[in-house]
Amino acid sequence: MSGVLTFDLGTTYFKVCLFDQALRLIAQRQIEAPIDHPAPGRAELPVPAFRRCLTAAVHDVGRHAGGLRHVAKICFASQANTFTLLDSSSSALIPFLLWTDQRARGMEASLHALSSSRDFYATTGISQLDHQFMVAKTLWLQQHEPGIVARTRRLCGMSDYLVWWLTGNHVTEVGLAGLTGLVDIHSLRYRSDALRQAGLSVEWMPAIVRAGNDVGQLRHQIAQEWGLSSECRLTMGCLDQYAGAIGAGNTEPGRVSETTGTVLSTIRCAREFTSHSAPGIFQGPGFAPGIYYQMVFSNISAGLLEKYRNQLPDRPTFEELDELAARVPPGAEGLRLHPKAPDLPAGEMFIHRLDTHVRGHEVRAILEGVAFELRRQVAALCDGEWPSLVRAAGGAARSRLWLNIKSQVLGCPFKAVDCQEPTSLGAAGLAQMRLANDETMDRSPFQFKK
């Protein structure tokens, strides 16, 4: 047995991938996350639907691969701050409330109280809390659904629920747990004062371990239903952004990787936590003691190119848009992306427009605008120590033109990940790191230096 099965629990899509012993992608299945919007601003995912769609995706991968009996490990990458509550019989009391859910707007005063302690950033790696964090929604539930809270016996992030469902163990990963603001990311312990202020019982919370740890053997029923060996085990995964960094080879201090997808995120691997970082920089624990990931996000990303493309009457492919932009000189002859483009309609995303500007200029302006935002992110993370190479992931890494623009703007080379699913590859790398055979470790493309 040597294969690795991975789950990428993204916000829009779930992906199930199968890798062989050498971490080559063998089979994959992408399925749209079954999200409900029962009211304006609400975003929920029923727990039974979560189980059904992942089971269907696993079966599809198994059929494509000719079976899954050879799978030795399962691992995952996951979104953070999406959660559900379980009762005394471990039944879900509520659907998953997604991090994108807006119901907790207006909880700012309570959130400020939770994040106003002098050591909040130094302990959690988070600058401040807002309505998208899990704790904001648990506070909302205490106000609006006290009966549900009274029946709660277990709190599970989305990946925590996956771990419980597959193994029966209530365990979380420190990087994911750290993004709740309730955890000391250095000691891997809950902040008792924060739990008390948030009205949460420590008995509800999952145990905290580091990514890459063995979580346990699969439940017999799951292994049987999915066609897996009874010896298959689950390895603790991590935040999807960290998994993408690992998949891009960003595993040693000083390395930098970026993902240009729905959002733009840049991650730097560091040997130590920086107590005084620029605003907007998140810091979280890596896959080994003494390793931290520093991370920054922006909505100035490939989502703008998709928004622009979707409003065009002929709906060209991204490759066709690339060809148009390639015919336009650098600088797009003065056309610029508006600094507030994410909040504007597609037709109003540009400034300094002239009558001579056509579609190719608009596309080039988007590509260059994102590249300059990436430069700003790298500058904030690296603080003068400019990287010699940036590793690129996300759908935009398939555009050679965009990679060249980024390289020109940042003044350093870019290297695209040689795998179409770098986040899943990173999760598979975490599982492979824990395979017992030293010879296998030597052949792995990942060199996890502890």
CSV table of C-alpha atoms in Angstrom, one decimal:
chain,number,residue,atom,x,y,z
A,1,MET,CA,0.0,0.0,0.0
A,2,SER,CA,1.5,3.3,-1.0
A,3,GLY,CA,-1.2,5.7,-2.5
A,4,VAL,CA,-2.4,8.9,-0.9
A,5,LEU,CA,-6.0,10.2,-1.1
A,6,THR,CA,-6.5,13.9,-0.5
A,7,PHE,CA,-9.4,16.2,0.1
A,8,ASP,CA,-9.2,19.9,-0.8
A,9,LEU,CA,-12.1,21.5,1.1
A,10,GLY,CA,-12.3,24.8,-0.7
A,11,THR,CA,-15.0,27.4,-0.5
A,12,THR,CA,-16.5,27.0,-3.9
A,13,TYR,CA,-15.4,23.5,-4.9
A,14,PHE,CA,-14.3,20.3,-3.1
A,15,LYS,CA,-11.6,18.2,-4.8
A,16,VAL,CA,-10.6,14.6,-4.2
A,17,CYS,CA,-7.3,13.6,-5.6
A,18,LEU,CA,-5.3,10.3,-5.7
A,19,PHE,CA,-1.5,10.4,-5.8
A,20,ASP,CA,0.9,7.5,-6.1
A,21,GLN,CA,4.0,6.8,-4.0
A,22,ALA,CA,6.1,9.3,-6.0
A,23,LEU,CA,3.4,11.9,-5.5
A,24,ARG,CA,2.3,11.8,-9.1
A,25,LEU,CA,-1.4,12.8,-9.7
A,26,ILE,CA,-3.3,9.6,-10.8
A,27,ALA,CA,-6.9,10.7,-10.6
A,28,GLN,CA,-9.1,13.6,-9.5
A,29,ARG,CA,-12.7,14.7,-9.1
A,30,GLN,CA,-13.9,18.2,-8.5
A,31,ILE,CA,-17.4,18.8,-7.2
A,32,GLU,CA,-19.2,22.0,-6.4
A,33,ALA,CA,-19.7,22.6,-2.7
A,34,PRO,CA,-23.4,22.2,-2.0
A,35,ILE,CA,-23.9,25.6,-0.4
A,36,ASP,CA,-27.3,26.9,0.5
A,37,HIS,CA,-28.3,30.6,0.8
A,38,PRO,CA,-31.5,30.5,2.9
A,39,ALA,CA,-31.5,34.3,3.3
A,40,PRO,CA,-29.5,37.3,2.0
A,41,GLY,CA,-26.0,37.2,3.4
A,42,ARG,CA,-26.4,33.6,4.6
A,43,ALA,CA,-24.1,30.8,3.5
A,44,GLU,CA,-24.6,27.3,4.8
A,45,LEU,CA,-23.7,23.8,3.9
A,46,PRO,CA,-25.8,20.9,5.2
A,47,VAL,CA,-23.7,18.3,7.0
A,48,PRO,CA,-25.4,15.3,5.3
A,49,ALA,CA,-24.8,16.9,1.9
A,50,PHE,CA,-21.1,17.4,2.8
A,51,ARG,CA,-20.9,13.6,3.5
A,52,ARG,CA,-22.8,12.7,0.4
A,53,CYS,CA,-20.8,14.8,-2.1
A,54,LEU,CA,-17.4,13.7,-0.7
A,55,THR,CA,-18.5,10.0,-0.8
A,56,ALA,CA,-19.6,10.4,-4.4
A,57,ALA,CA,-16.3,12.1,-5.3
A,58,VAL,CA,-14.3,9.3,-3.7
A,59,HIS,CA,-16.3,6.6,-5.6
A,60,ASP,CA,-15.6,8.5,-8.8
A,61,VAL,CA,-11.9,8.6,-8.2
A,62,GLY,CA,-11.9,4.9,-7.2
A,63,ARG,CA,-13.6,3.9,-10.5
A,64,HIS,CA,-11.2,6.0,-12.5
A,65,ALA,CA,-8.2,4.5,-10.7
A,66,GLY,CA,-9.4,0.9,-10.7
A,67,GLY,CA,-9.9,0.8,-7.0
A,68,LEU,CA,-8.5,2.3,-3.8
A,69,ARG,CA,-7.3,-0.7,-1.9
A,70,HIS,CA,-3.7,0.4,-2.3
A,71,VAL,CA,-4.3,3.7,-0.5
A,72,ALA,CA,-2.2,3.9,2.7
A,73,LYS,CA,-2.9,7.5,3.8
A,74,ILE,CA,-5.6,10.1,3.6
A,75,CYS,CA,-4.8,13.8,4.1
A,76,PHE,CA,-6.6,17.1,3.5
A,77,ALA,CA,-6.4,20.9,3.0
A,78,SER,CA,-9.2,23.0,4.3
A,79,GLN,CA,-10.8,26.4,4.6
A,80,ALA,CA,-10.8,27.9,8.0
A,81,ASN,CA,-13.6,29.4,10.2
A,82,THR,CA,-16.3,27.3,8.7
A,83,PHE,CA,-17.9,25.2,11.4
A,84,THR,CA,-20.8,23.2,12.8
A,85,LEU,CA,-22.0,22.2,16.3
A,86,LEU,CA,-22.7,18.7,17.4
A,87,ASP,CA,-25.0,17.4,20.2
A,88,SER,CA,-24.4,14.7,22.8
A,89,SER,CA,-25.1,12.0,20.2
A,90,SER,CA,-22.7,13.7,17.8
A,91,SER,CA,-25.5,14.7,15.4
A,92,ALA,CA,-25.2,18.1,13.7
A,93,LEU,CA,-27.3,20.8,15.4
A,94,ILE,CA,-26.7,23.3,12.5
A,95,PRO,CA,-25.3,23.1,9.0
A,96,PHE,CA,-21.8,24.3,8.4
A,97,LEU,CA,-21.8,28.1,8.7
A,98,LEU,CA,-19.3,29.2,6.1
A,99,TRP,CA,-16.7,31.9,6.8
A,100,THR,CA,-18.3,33.9,4.0
A,101,ASP,CA,-21.6,34.0,5.9
A,102,GLN,CA,-22.5,37.6,6.8
A,103,ARG,CA,-25.0,37.1,9.7
A,104,ALA,CA,-22.6,38.2,12.4
A,105,ARG,CA,-22.2,41.8,11.1
A,106,GLY,CA,-22.8,44.1,14.0
A,107,MET,CA,-20.9,42.0,16.5
A,108,GLU,CA,-17.9,44.4,16.3
A,109,ALA,CA,-18.0,45.5,20.0
A,110,SER,CA,-17.8,41.9,21.3
A,111,LEU,CA,-15.1,41.0,18.8
A,112,HIS,CA,-13.1,44.0,19.8
A,113,ALA,CA,-13.2,42.8,23.4
A,114,LEU,CA,-11.8,39.5,22.3
A,115,SER,CA,-8.9,40.9,20.4
A,116,SER,CA,-8.0,44.0,22.4
A,117,SER,CA,-5.5,42.3,24.8
A,118,ARG,CA,-2.0,43.6,24.5
A,119,ASP,CA,-0.6,40.2,23.5
A,120,PHE,CA,-3.3,39.2,21.1
A,121,TYR,CA,-1.2,39.4,17.9
A,122,ALA,CA,1.9,38.0,19.5
A,123,THR,CA,-0.2,35.0,20.7
A,124,THR,CA,-2.5,34.4,17.8
A,125,GLY,CA,-0.8,35.9,14.7
A,126,ILE,CA,-4.0,37.7,13.8
A,127,SER,CA,-4.3,41.5,13.8
A,128,GLN,CA,-8.0,41.7,14.5
A,129,LEU,CA,-11.2,39.7,14.3
A,130,ASP,CA,-14.2,40.5,12.1
A,131,HIS,CA,-17.6,39.0,11.2
A,132,GLN,CA,-16.1,36.3,9.0
A,133,PHE,CA,-14.4,34.6,11.9
A,134,MET,CA,-16.0,31.6,13.6
A,135,VAL,CA,-16.2,33.2,17.0
A,136,ALA,CA,-18.3,36.0,15.6
A,137,LYS,CA,-21.0,33.5,14.5
A,138,THR,CA,-20.8,31.6,17.8
A,139,LEU,CA,-21.5,34.9,19.6
A,140,TRP,CA,-24.4,35.5,17.2
A,141,LEU,CA,-25.8,32.0,17.9
A,142,GLN,CA,-25.7,32.7,21.6
A,143,GLN,CA,-27.8,35.7,21.1
A,144,HIS,CA,-30.3,34.3,18.5
A,145,GLU,CA,-30.2,30.5,19.0
A,146,PRO,CA,-29.5,30.0,22.7
A,147,GLY,CA,-31.4,26.6,22.7
A,148,ILE,CA,-29.0,25.2,20.1
A,149,VAL,CA,-26.0,26.4,22.1
A,150,ALA,CA,-27.4,24.8,25.3
A,151,ARG,CA,-27.5,21.4,23.5
A,152,THR,CA,-23.9,21.7,22.1
A,153,ARG,CA,-21.3,19.2,23.2
A,154,ARG,CA,-18.8,19.4,20.4
A,155,LEU,CA,-17.6,22.2,18.1
A,156,CYS,CA,-16.1,21.2,14.7
A,157,GLY,CA,-14.4,23.2,12.0
A,158,MET,CA,-15.1,21.7,8.6
A,159,SER,CA,-11.9,19.7,8.6
A,160,ASP,CA,-12.4,18.8,12.3
A,161,TYR,CA,-15.7,17.2,11.3
A,162,LEU,CA,-14.0,15.3,8.5
A,163,VAL,CA,-11.5,13.9,11.0
A,164,TRP,CA,-14.3,12.9,13.4
A,165,TRP,CA,-16.4,11.4,10.7
A,166,LEU,CA,-13.5,9.3,9.3
A,167,THR,CA,-11.8,8.3,12.5
A,168,GLY,CA,-14.0,9.1,15.5
A,169,ASN,CA,-11.3,11.4,16.9
A,170,HIS,CA,-12.1,15.0,17.8
A,171,VAL,CA,-8.8,16.6,16.7
A,172,THR,CA,-7.8,19.8,14.9
A,173,GLU,CA,-4.7,21.2,13.2
A,174,VAL,CA,-3.0,24.2,15.0
A,175,GLY,CA,-2.8,26.4,11.9
A,176,LEU,CA,-6.6,26.1,11.2
A,177,ALA,CA,-7.4,26.4,14.9
A,178,GLY,CA,-5.1,29.4,15.2
A,179,LEU,CA,-7.2,31.3,12.6
A,180,THR,CA,-10.1,31.4,15.1
A,181,GLY,CA,-8.2,33.7,17.4
A,182,LEU,CA,-8.9,31.3,20.3
A,183,VAL,CA,-5.5,29.5,20.3
A,184,ASP,CA,-1.9,30.2,21.4
A,185,ILE,CA,-0.2,29.1,18.2
A,186,HIS,CA,3.2,28.7,20.0
A,187,SER,CA,2.1,26.5,22.8
A,188,LEU,CA,-0.7,24.7,20.8
A,189,ARG,CA,-3.2,25.4,23.6
A,190,TYR,CA,-6.5,27.2,23.8
A,191,ARG,CA,-6.5,30.7,25.3
A,192,SER,CA,-8.7,30.1,28.3
A,193,ASP,CA,-9.5,33.8,28.7
A,194,ALA,CA,-10.7,34.0,25.1
A,195,LEU,CA,-12.9,30.9,25.4
A,196,ARG,CA,-14.4,32.4,28.5
A,197,GLN,CA,-15.1,35.7,26.8
A,198,ALA,CA,-16.6,33.9,23.8
A,199,GLY,CA,-18.9,31.8,26.0
A,200,LEU,CA,-17.3,28.6,24.7
A,201,SER,CA,-16.5,25.5,26.8
A,202,VAL,CA,-13.1,23.9,26.5
A,203,GLU,CA,-14.9,20.5,26.6
A,204,TRP,CA,-16.4,21.3,23.2
A,205,MET,CA,-13.1,22.0,21.5
A,206,PRO,CA,-11.0,19.5,19.6
A,207,ALA,CA,-7.5,18.5,20.7
A,208,ILE,CA,-4.8,20.4,18.9
A,209,VAL,CA,-1.9,18.8,17.0
A,210,ARG,CA,0.5,19.9,14.3
A,211,ALA,CA,0.0,19.1,10.5
A,212,GLY,CA,1.5,15.8,9.4
A,213,ASN,CA,0.7,14.0,12.6
A,214,ASP,CA,-1.1,10.6,12.4
A,215,VAL,CA,-4.7,11.0,13.5
A,216,GLY,CA,-5.8,7.4,13.5
A,217,GLN,CA,-7.2,4.5,11.6
A,218,LEU,CA,-10.3,4.9,9.5
A,219,ARG,CA,-13.6,3.7,10.9
A,220,HIS,CA,-14.4,0.3,9.6
A,221,GLN,CA,-17.7,1.4,8.0
A,222,ILE,CA,-16.0,4.3,6.1
A,223,ALA,CA,-13.2,2.0,4.8
A,224,GLN,CA,-15.7,-0.5,3.7
A,225,GLU,CA,-18.0,2.0,2.0
A,226,TRP,CA,-15.2,3.8,0.2
A,227,GLY,CA,-13.4,0.6,-0.9
A,228,LEU,CA,-10.3,1.3,1.2
A,229,SER,CA,-8.1,-1.1,3.1
A,230,SER,CA,-8.8,-1.5,6.8
A,231,GLU,CA,-5.2,-0.4,7.4
A,232,CYS,CA,-5.6,3.0,5.8
A,233,ARG,CA,-4.9,5.9,8.2
A,234,LEU,CA,-5.6,9.6,8.3
A,235,THR,CA,-2.8,12.2,8.5
A,236,MET,CA,-3.6,15.6,9.9
A,237,GLY,CA,-3.8,18.2,7.1
A,238,CYS,CA,-3.7,21.9,7.3
A,239,LEU,CA,-5.0,25.2,6.0
A,240,ASP,CA,-5.5,25.2,2.2
A,241,GLN,CA,-3.2,28.2,1.7
A,242,TYR,CA,-0.4,26.5,3.7
A,243,ALA,CA,-0.9,23.3,1.8
A,244,GLY,CA,-0.6,25.2,-1.5
A,245,ALA,CA,2.7,26.7,-0.2
A,246,ILE,CA,3.9,23.2,0.6
A,247,GLY,CA,2.8,21.9,-2.8
A,248,ALA,CA,4.8,24.8,-4.4
A,249,GLY,CA,7.9,23.8,-2.5
A,250,ASN,CA,7.7,26.6,0.0
A,251,THR,CA,9.1,24.5,2.8
A,252,GLU,CA,12.2,26.3,4.0
A,253,PRO,CA,12.7,29.6,5.7
A,254,GLY,CA,13.1,32.5,3.3
A,255,ARG,CA,11.1,30.9,0.5
A,256,VAL,CA,8.1,32.8,-1.0
A,257,SER,CA,5.1,31.5,-2.9
A,258,GLU,CA,2.0,33.1,-4.3
A,259,THR,CA,-1.4,31.9,-5.4
A,260,THR,CA,-3.4,34.0,-7.9
A,261,GLY,CA,-6.9,32.6,-7.8
A,262,THR,CA,-10.2,34.0,-6.5
A,263,VAL,CA,-8.0,35.9,-4.1
A,264,LEU,CA,-4.3,36.8,-4.3
A,265,SER,CA,-2.3,35.4,-1.4
A,266,THR,CA,1.4,35.5,-0.8
A,267,ILE,CA,3.1,33.3,1.8
A,268,ARG,CA,6.6,33.4,3.2
A,269,CYS,CA,8.2,30.6,5.2
A,270,ALA,CA,10.0,31.9,8.3
A,271,ARG,CA,12.1,30.4,11.0
A,272,GLU,CA,10.6,32.6,13.7
A,273,PHE,CA,7.5,34.5,14.6
A,274,THR,CA,7.7,38.3,14.0
A,275,SER,CA,6.1,40.2,16.9
A,276,HIS,CA,5.8,43.5,15.0
A,277,SER,CA,4.6,42.9,11.4
A,278,ALA,CA,2.9,45.1,8.9
A,279,PRO,CA,-0.9,45.4,9.2
A,280,GLY,CA,-2.8,42.7,7.4
A,281,ILE,CA,-0.1,40.0,7.8
A,282,PHE,CA,-1.3,36.7,9.3
A,283,GLN,CA,1.2,34.4,10.9
A,284,GLY,CA,0.6,30.8,11.6
A,285,PRO,CA,2.5,27.6,12.7
A,286,GLY,CA,4.0,25.4,10.0
A,287,PHE,CA,4.4,21.7,9.6
A,288,ALA,CA,7.3,21.5,12.1
A,289,PRO,CA,8.3,23.2,15.4
A,290,GLY,CA,10.1,26.5,14.7
A,291,ILE,CA,8.6,26.9,11.2
A,292,TYR,CA,6.0,29.7,10.7
A,293,TYR,CA,4.1,30.8,7.6
A,294,GLN,CA,3.5,34.6,7.1
A,295,MET,CA,0.6,35.3,4.8
A,296,VAL,CA,-1.3,38.2,3.3
A,297,PHE,CA,-4.4,38.4,1.1
A,298,SER,CA,-6.0,40.7,-1.4
A,299,ASN,CA,-9.1,40.7,-3.6
A,300,ILE,CA,-7.1,42.2,-6.4
A,301,SER,CA,-6.5,38.9,-8.1
A,302,ALA,CA,-7.6,36.6,-10.9
A,303,GLY,CA,-11.2,37.0,-9.7
A,304,LEU,CA,-11.1,40.4,-11.5
A,305,LEU,CA,-10.1,38.8,-14.8
A,306,GLU,CA,-13.0,36.3,-14.4
A,307,LYS,CA,-15.4,39.1,-13.6
A,308,TYR,CA,-14.3,41.0,-16.7
A,309,ARG,CA,-14.5,38.0,-18.9
A,310,ASN,CA,-18.0,37.0,-17.7
A,311,GLN,CA,-19.5,40.4,-18.8
A,312,LEU,CA,-18.2,40.1,-22.3
A,313,PRO,CA,-20.9,39.1,-24.8
A,314,ASP,CA,-18.7,36.4,-26.5
A,315,ARG,CA,-17.3,34.9,-23.3
A,316,PRO,CA,-13.8,34.4,-24.7
A,317,THR,CA,-11.4,31.8,-23.1
A,318,PHE,CA,-8.7,33.0,-20.8
A,319,GLU,CA,-6.2,31.8,-23.4
A,320,GLU,CA,-7.8,34.1,-26.0
A,321,LEU,CA,-7.6,37.0,-23.5
A,322,ASP,CA,-4.0,36.2,-23.0
A,323,GLU,CA,-3.3,36.5,-26.7
A,324,LEU,CA,-4.9,39.9,-26.9
A,325,ALA,CA,-3.0,41.2,-23.9
A,326,ALA,CA,0.3,39.9,-25.4
A,327,ARG,CA,-0.2,42.3,-28.3
A,328,VAL,CA,-0.3,45.3,-26.1
A,329,PRO,CA,3.0,46.9,-24.9
A,330,PRO,CA,3.9,47.0,-21.2
A,331,GLY,CA,2.0,49.7,-19.4
A,332,ALA,CA,-1.1,49.1,-21.5
A,333,GLU,CA,-0.5,52.6,-23.1
A,334,GLY,CA,-1.6,54.3,-19.9
A,335,LEU,CA,-4.7,52.3,-18.9
A,336,ARG,CA,-4.6,51.3,-15.2
A,337,LEU,CA,-6.7,49.1,-13.0
A,338,HIS,CA,-8.7,51.1,-10.5
A,339,PRO,CA,-7.5,50.6,-6.9
A,340,LYS,CA,-11.0,49.8,-5.8
A,341,ALA,CA,-11.7,47.4,-8.7
A,342,PRO,CA,-13.0,44.5,-6.6
A,343,ASP,CA,-15.9,46.8,-5.5
A,344,LEU,CA,-16.7,48.2,-8.9
A,345,PRO,CA,-18.7,46.8,-11.9
A,346,ALA,CA,-16.6,45.3,-14.6
A,347,GLY,CA,-17.0,48.2,-16.9
A,348,GLU,CA,-15.8,50.7,-14.3
A,349,MET,CA,-12.6,48.8,-13.2
A,350,PHE,CA,-10.2,51.1,-15.1
A,351,ILE,CA,-8.8,54.6,-14.9
A,352,HIS,CA,-7.0,56.8,-17.5
A,353,ARG,CA,-9.1,55.3,-20.3
A,354,LEU,CA,-8.6,56.7,-23.8
A,355,ASP,CA,-10.7,56.1,-27.0
A,356,THR,CA,-7.8,54.1,-28.4
A,357,HIS,CA,-7.9,51.5,-25.6
A,358,VAL,CA,-9.5,48.2,-26.6
A,359,ARG,CA,-10.0,44.8,-25.0
A,360,GLY,CA,-6.3,43.8,-25.1
A,361,HIS,CA,-5.4,47.0,-23.1
A,362,GLU,CA,-8.1,46.2,-20.5
A,363,VAL,CA,-6.8,42.6,-20.0
A,364,ARG,CA,-3.2,43.8,-19.8
A,365,ALA,CA,-4.2,46.4,-17.2
A,366,ILE,CA,-5.7,43.7,-15.1
A,367,LEU,CA,-2.7,41.5,-15.3
A,368,GLU,CA,-0.3,44.3,-14.5
A,369,GLY,CA,-2.6,45.6,-11.7
A,370,VAL,CA,-2.5,42.2,-10.0
A,371,ALA,CA,1.3,42.0,-10.5
A,372,PHE,CA,1.8,45.4,-8.7
A,373,GLU,CA,-0.4,44.2,-5.9
A,374,LEU,CA,1.7,41.1,-5.6
A,375,ARG,CA,4.8,43.3,-5.4
A,376,ARG,CA,3.2,45.2,-2.5
A,377,GLN,CA,2.5,41.9,-0.7
A,378,VAL,CA,6.0,40.6,-1.2
A,379,ALA,CA,7.5,43.9,0.0
A,380,ALA,CA,5.3,43.7,3.2
A,381,LEU,CA,6.3,40.1,3.9
A,382,CYS,CA,10.0,40.3,3.1
A,383,ASP,CA,10.9,43.7,4.7
A,384,GLY,CA,13.9,44.4,2.4
A,385,GLU,CA,15.0,40.8,2.0
A,386,TRP,CA,13.8,40.4,-1.6
A,387,PRO,CA,13.3,36.7,-2.7
A,388,SER,CA,15.6,35.2,-5.4
A,389,LEU,CA,12.6,33.2,-6.7
A,390,VAL,CA,8.8,33.2,-6.3
A,391,ARG,CA,6.9,30.0,-6.6
A,392,ALA,CA,3.6,30.4,-8.3
A,393,ALA,CA,0.4,28.4,-7.9
A,394,GLY,CA,-3.3,28.9,-8.8
A,395,GLY,CA,-5.0,29.0,-12.1
A,396,ALA,CA,-3.0,32.1,-13.2
A,397,ALA,CA,0.3,30.1,-13.0
A,398,ARG,CA,-0.8,28.5,-16.3
A,399,SER,CA,-0.4,31.8,-18.1
A,400,ARG,CA,3.1,32.3,-19.3
A,401,LEU,CA,2.4,35.9,-20.1
A,402,TRP,CA,1.1,36.7,-16.6
A,403,LEU,CA,4.2,35.0,-15.0
A,404,ASN,CA,6.5,37.1,-17.2
A,405,ILE,CA,4.6,40.3,-16.2
A,406,LYS,CA,5.0,39.4,-12.5
A,407,SER,CA,8.7,38.6,-13.0
A,408,GLN,CA,9.2,42.0,-14.7
A,409,VAL,CA,7.3,43.9,-12.0
A,410,LEU,CA,9.0,42.2,-9.1
A,411,GLY,CA,12.5,41.9,-10.7
A,412,CYS,CA,12.9,38.2,-9.9
A,413,PRO,CA,12.1,34.9,-11.6
A,414,PHE,CA,8.9,33.0,-11.1
A,415,LYS,CA,8.5,29.2,-11.1
A,416,ALA,CA,5.1,27.6,-11.7
A,417,VAL,CA,4.2,24.4,-9.8
A,418,ASP,CA,4.5,21.4,-12.0
A,419,CYS,CA,1.1,20.0,-10.9
A,420,GLN,CA,-2.4,21.2,-11.7
A,421,GLU,CA,-3.5,20.7,-8.1
A,422,PRO,CA,-0.7,22.1,-5.9
A,423,THR,CA,-2.9,22.4,-2.8
A,424,SER,CA,-3.8,18.7,-3.0
A,425,LEU,CA,-0.1,18.0,-3.7
A,426,GLY,CA,0.9,19.8,-0.5
A,427,ALA,CA,-1.6,17.6,1.5
A,428,ALA,CA,-0.2,14.5,-0.2
A,429,GLY,CA,3.3,15.7,0.8
A,430,LEU,CA,2.3,16.0,4.4
A,431,ALA,CA,1.0,12.4,4.3
A,432,GLN,CA,4.1,11.1,2.5
A,433,MET,CA,6.3,12.8,5.1
A,434,ARG,CA,4.9,10.4,7.7
A,435,LEU,CA,5.3,7.2,5.6
A,436,ALA,CA,7.6,5.0,7.6
A,437,ASN,CA,10.0,3.8,4.8
A,438,ASP,CA,13.1,6.0,4.8
A,439,GLU,CA,13.8,5.0,1.2
A,440,THR,CA,10.4,6.5,0.2
A,441,MET,CA,11.3,9.7,2.0
A,442,ASP,CA,14.6,10.0,0.0
A,443,ARG,CA,12.6,9.7,-3.3
A,444,SER,CA,10.0,12.3,-2.3
A,445,PRO,CA,10.3,15.7,-4.1
A,446,PHE,CA,9.6,17.2,-0.6
A,447,GLN,CA,12.6,17.8,1.6
A,448,PHE,CA,11.0,18.7,5.0
A,449,LYS,CA,13.9,20.0,7.0
A,450,LYS,CA,13.1,20.1,10.7
